[in-house]
PDB file of C-alpha atoms in Angstrom:
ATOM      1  CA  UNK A   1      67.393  51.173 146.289  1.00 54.00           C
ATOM      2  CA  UNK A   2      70.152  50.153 148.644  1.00 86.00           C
ATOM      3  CA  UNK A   3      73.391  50.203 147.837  1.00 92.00           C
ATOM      4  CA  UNK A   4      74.497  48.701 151.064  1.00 90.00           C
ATOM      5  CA  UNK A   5      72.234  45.958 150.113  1.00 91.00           C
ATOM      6  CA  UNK A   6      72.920  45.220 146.697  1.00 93.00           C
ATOM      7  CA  UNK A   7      76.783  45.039 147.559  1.00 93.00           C
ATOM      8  CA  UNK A   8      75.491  42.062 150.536  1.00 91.00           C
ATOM      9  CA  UNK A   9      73.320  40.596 147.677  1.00 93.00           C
ATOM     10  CA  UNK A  10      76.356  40.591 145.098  1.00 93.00           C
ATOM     11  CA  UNK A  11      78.922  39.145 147.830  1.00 92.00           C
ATOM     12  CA  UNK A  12      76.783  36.183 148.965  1.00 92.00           C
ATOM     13  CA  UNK A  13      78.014  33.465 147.399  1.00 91.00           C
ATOM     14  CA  UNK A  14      75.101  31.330 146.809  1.00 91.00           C
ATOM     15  CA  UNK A  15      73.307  34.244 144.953  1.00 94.00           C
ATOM     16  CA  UNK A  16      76.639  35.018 142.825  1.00 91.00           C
ATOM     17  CA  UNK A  17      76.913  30.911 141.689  1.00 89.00           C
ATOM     18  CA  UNK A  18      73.216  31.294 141.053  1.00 93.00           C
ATOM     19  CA  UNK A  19      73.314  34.324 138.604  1.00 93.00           C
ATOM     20  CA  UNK A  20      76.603  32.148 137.364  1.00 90.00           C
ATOM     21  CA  UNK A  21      74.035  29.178 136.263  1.00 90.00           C
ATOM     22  CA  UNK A  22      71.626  31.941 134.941  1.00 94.00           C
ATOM     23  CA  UNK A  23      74.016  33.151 132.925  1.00 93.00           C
ATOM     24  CA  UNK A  24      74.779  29.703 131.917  1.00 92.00           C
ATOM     25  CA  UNK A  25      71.006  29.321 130.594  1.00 93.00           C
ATOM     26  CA  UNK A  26      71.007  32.629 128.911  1.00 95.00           C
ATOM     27  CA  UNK A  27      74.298  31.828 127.078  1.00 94.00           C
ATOM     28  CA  UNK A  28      72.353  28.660 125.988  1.00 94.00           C
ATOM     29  CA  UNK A  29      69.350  30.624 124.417  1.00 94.00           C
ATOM     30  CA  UNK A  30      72.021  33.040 122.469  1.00 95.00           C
ATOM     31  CA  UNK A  31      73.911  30.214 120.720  1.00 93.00           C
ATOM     32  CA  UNK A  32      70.736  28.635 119.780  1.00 93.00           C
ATOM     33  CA  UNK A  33      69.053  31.928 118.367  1.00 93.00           C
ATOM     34  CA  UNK A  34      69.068  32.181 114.348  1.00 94.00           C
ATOM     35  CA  UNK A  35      72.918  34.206 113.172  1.00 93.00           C
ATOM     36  CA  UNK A  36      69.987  36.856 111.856  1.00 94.00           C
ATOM     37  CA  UNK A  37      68.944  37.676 115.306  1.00 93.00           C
ATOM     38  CA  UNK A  38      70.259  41.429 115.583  1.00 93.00           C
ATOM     39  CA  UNK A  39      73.353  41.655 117.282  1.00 94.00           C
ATOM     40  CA  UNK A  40      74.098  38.333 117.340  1.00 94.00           C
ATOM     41  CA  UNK A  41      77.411  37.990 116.940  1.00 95.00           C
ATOM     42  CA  UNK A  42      77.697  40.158 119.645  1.00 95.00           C
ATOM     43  CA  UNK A  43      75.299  38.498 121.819  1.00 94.00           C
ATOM     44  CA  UNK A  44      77.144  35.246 120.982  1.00 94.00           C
ATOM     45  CA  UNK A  45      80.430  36.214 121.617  1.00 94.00           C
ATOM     46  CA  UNK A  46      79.257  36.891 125.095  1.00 93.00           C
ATOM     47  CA  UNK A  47      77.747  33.537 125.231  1.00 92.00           C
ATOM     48  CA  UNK A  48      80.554  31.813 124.356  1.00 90.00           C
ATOM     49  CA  UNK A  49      82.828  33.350 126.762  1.00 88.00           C
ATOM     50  CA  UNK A  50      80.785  32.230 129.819  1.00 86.00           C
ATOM     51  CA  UNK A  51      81.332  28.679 128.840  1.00 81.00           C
ATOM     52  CA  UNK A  52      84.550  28.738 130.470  1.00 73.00           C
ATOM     53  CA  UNK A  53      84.470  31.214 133.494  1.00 63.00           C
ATOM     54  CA  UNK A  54      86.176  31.879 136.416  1.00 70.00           C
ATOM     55  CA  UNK A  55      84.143  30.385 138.836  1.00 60.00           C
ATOM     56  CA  UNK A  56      85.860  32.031 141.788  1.00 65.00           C
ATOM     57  CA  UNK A  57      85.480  34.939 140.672  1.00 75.00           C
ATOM     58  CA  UNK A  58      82.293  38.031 141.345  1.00 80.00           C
ATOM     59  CA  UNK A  59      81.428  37.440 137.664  1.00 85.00           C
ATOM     60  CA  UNK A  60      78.181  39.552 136.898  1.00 89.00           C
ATOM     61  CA  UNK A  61      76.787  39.371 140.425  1.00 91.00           C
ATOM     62  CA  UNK A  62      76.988  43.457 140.983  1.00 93.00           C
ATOM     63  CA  UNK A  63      75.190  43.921 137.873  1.00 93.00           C
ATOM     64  CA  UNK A  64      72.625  41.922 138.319  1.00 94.00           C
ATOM     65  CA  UNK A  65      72.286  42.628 142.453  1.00 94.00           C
ATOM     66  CA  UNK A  66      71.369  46.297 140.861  1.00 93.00           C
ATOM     67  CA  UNK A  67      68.934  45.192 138.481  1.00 95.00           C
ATOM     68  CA  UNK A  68      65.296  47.047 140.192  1.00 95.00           C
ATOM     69  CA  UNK A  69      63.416  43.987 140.713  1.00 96.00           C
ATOM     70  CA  UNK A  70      65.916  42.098 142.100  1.00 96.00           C
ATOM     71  CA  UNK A  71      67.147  44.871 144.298  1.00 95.00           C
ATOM     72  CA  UNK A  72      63.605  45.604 145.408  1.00 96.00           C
ATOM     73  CA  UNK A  73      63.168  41.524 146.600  1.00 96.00           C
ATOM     74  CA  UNK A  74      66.488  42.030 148.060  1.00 95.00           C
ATOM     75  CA  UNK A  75      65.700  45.317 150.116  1.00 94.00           C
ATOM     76  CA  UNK A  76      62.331  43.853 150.881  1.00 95.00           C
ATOM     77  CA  UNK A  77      63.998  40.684 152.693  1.00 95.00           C
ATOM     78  CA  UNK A  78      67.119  42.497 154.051  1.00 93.00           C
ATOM     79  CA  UNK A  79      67.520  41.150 157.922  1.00 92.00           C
ATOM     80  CA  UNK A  80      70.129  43.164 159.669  1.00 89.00           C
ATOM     81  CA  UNK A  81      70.651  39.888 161.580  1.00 93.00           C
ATOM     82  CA  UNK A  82      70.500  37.476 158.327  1.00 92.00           C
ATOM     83  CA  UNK A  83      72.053  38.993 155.569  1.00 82.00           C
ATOM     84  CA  UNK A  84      71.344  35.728 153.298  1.00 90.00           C
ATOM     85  CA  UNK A  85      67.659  36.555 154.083  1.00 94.00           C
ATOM     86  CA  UNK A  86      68.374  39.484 150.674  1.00 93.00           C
ATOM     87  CA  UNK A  87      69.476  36.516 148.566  1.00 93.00           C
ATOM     88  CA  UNK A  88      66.836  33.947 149.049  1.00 95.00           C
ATOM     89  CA  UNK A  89      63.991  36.201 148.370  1.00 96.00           C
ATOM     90  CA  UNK A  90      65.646  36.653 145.092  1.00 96.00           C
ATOM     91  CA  UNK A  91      64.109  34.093 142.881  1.00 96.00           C
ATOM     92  CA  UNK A  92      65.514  32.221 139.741  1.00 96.00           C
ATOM     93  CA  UNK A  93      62.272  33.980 137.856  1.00 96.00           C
ATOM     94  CA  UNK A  94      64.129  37.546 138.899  1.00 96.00           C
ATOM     95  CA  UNK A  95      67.334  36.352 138.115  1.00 95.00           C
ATOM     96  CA  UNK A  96      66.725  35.301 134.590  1.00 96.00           C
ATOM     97  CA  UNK A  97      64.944  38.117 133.808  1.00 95.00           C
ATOM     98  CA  UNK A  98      67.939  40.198 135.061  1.00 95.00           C
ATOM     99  CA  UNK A  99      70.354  38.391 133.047  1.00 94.00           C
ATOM    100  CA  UNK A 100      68.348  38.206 130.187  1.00 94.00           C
ATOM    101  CA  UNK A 101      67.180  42.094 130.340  1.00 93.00           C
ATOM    102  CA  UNK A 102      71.462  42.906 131.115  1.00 93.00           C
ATOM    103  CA  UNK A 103      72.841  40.577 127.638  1.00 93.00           C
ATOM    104  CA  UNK A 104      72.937  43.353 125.190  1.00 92.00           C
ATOM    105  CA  UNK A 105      74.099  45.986 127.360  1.00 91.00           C
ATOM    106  CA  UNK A 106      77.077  43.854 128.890  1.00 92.00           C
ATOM    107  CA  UNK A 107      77.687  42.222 124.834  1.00 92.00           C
ATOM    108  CA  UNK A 108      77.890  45.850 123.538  1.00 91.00           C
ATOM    109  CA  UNK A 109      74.993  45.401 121.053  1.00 92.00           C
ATOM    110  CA  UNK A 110      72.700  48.809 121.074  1.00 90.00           C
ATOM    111  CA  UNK A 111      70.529  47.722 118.336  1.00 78.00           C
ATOM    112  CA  UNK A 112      66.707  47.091 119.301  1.00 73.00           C
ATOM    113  CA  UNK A 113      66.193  44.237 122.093  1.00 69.00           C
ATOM    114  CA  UNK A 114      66.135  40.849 121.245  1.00 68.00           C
ATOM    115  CA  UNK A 115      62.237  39.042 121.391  1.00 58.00           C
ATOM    116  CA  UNK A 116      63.245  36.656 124.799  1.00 54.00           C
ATOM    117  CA  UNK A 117      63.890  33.397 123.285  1.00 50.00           C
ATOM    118  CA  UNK A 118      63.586  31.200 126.332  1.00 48.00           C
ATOM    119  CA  UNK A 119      60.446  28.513 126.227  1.00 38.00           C
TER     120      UNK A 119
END
């Protein structure tokens, strides 16, 4: 773990609008999962307040930069010289897992995890 590099991960841009769209598809999973999924209203209320962010702003970017498999790629491709080296070996596989594995932890819901809905 690099903290050095996770905060160059979470500034690039291109990696903070990508965790932006996978945010975007998890929000899509939640408001299609059945109202008895545990937590769900929870995980829903989350959902539905992505669908009209702030697009200039950091968003989730730090949390997800410091997710361990997406900090590892990151620290694994970190070139002093090209710092957007980090964010490209960070693929959208990592990233959806990261999103999906932060939901109920940034929704509030502490209830058991929620069977990953995505097909």
């Amino acid at each position: 773990m690099s903290f050095q590099i996770e905060h160059v991960l979470a500034s690039d841009p291109l990696f903070r609008a990508r965790v932006h769209l996978a945010f975007l598809h998890a929000a899509l999973e939640v408001t299609g999962e059945p109202a008895e999924t545990a937590g769900h209203p929870l995980r829903a209320s989350l959902a539905r307040s992505l669908f009209a962010p702030d697009l200039s702003s950091i968003g989730y970017a730090p949390a997800v930069a410091t997710c361990p498999n997406v900090s590892a790629a990151a620290v694994a491709a970190y070139d002093e010289s090209n710092p957007s080296a980090a964010a490209a070996a960070v693929t959208d596989d990592l990233l959806i897992k990261a999103v999906r594995s932060l939901w109920n932890k940034l929704c509030g819901f502490s209830g058991p995890a929620v069977t990953d809905t995505a097909a």
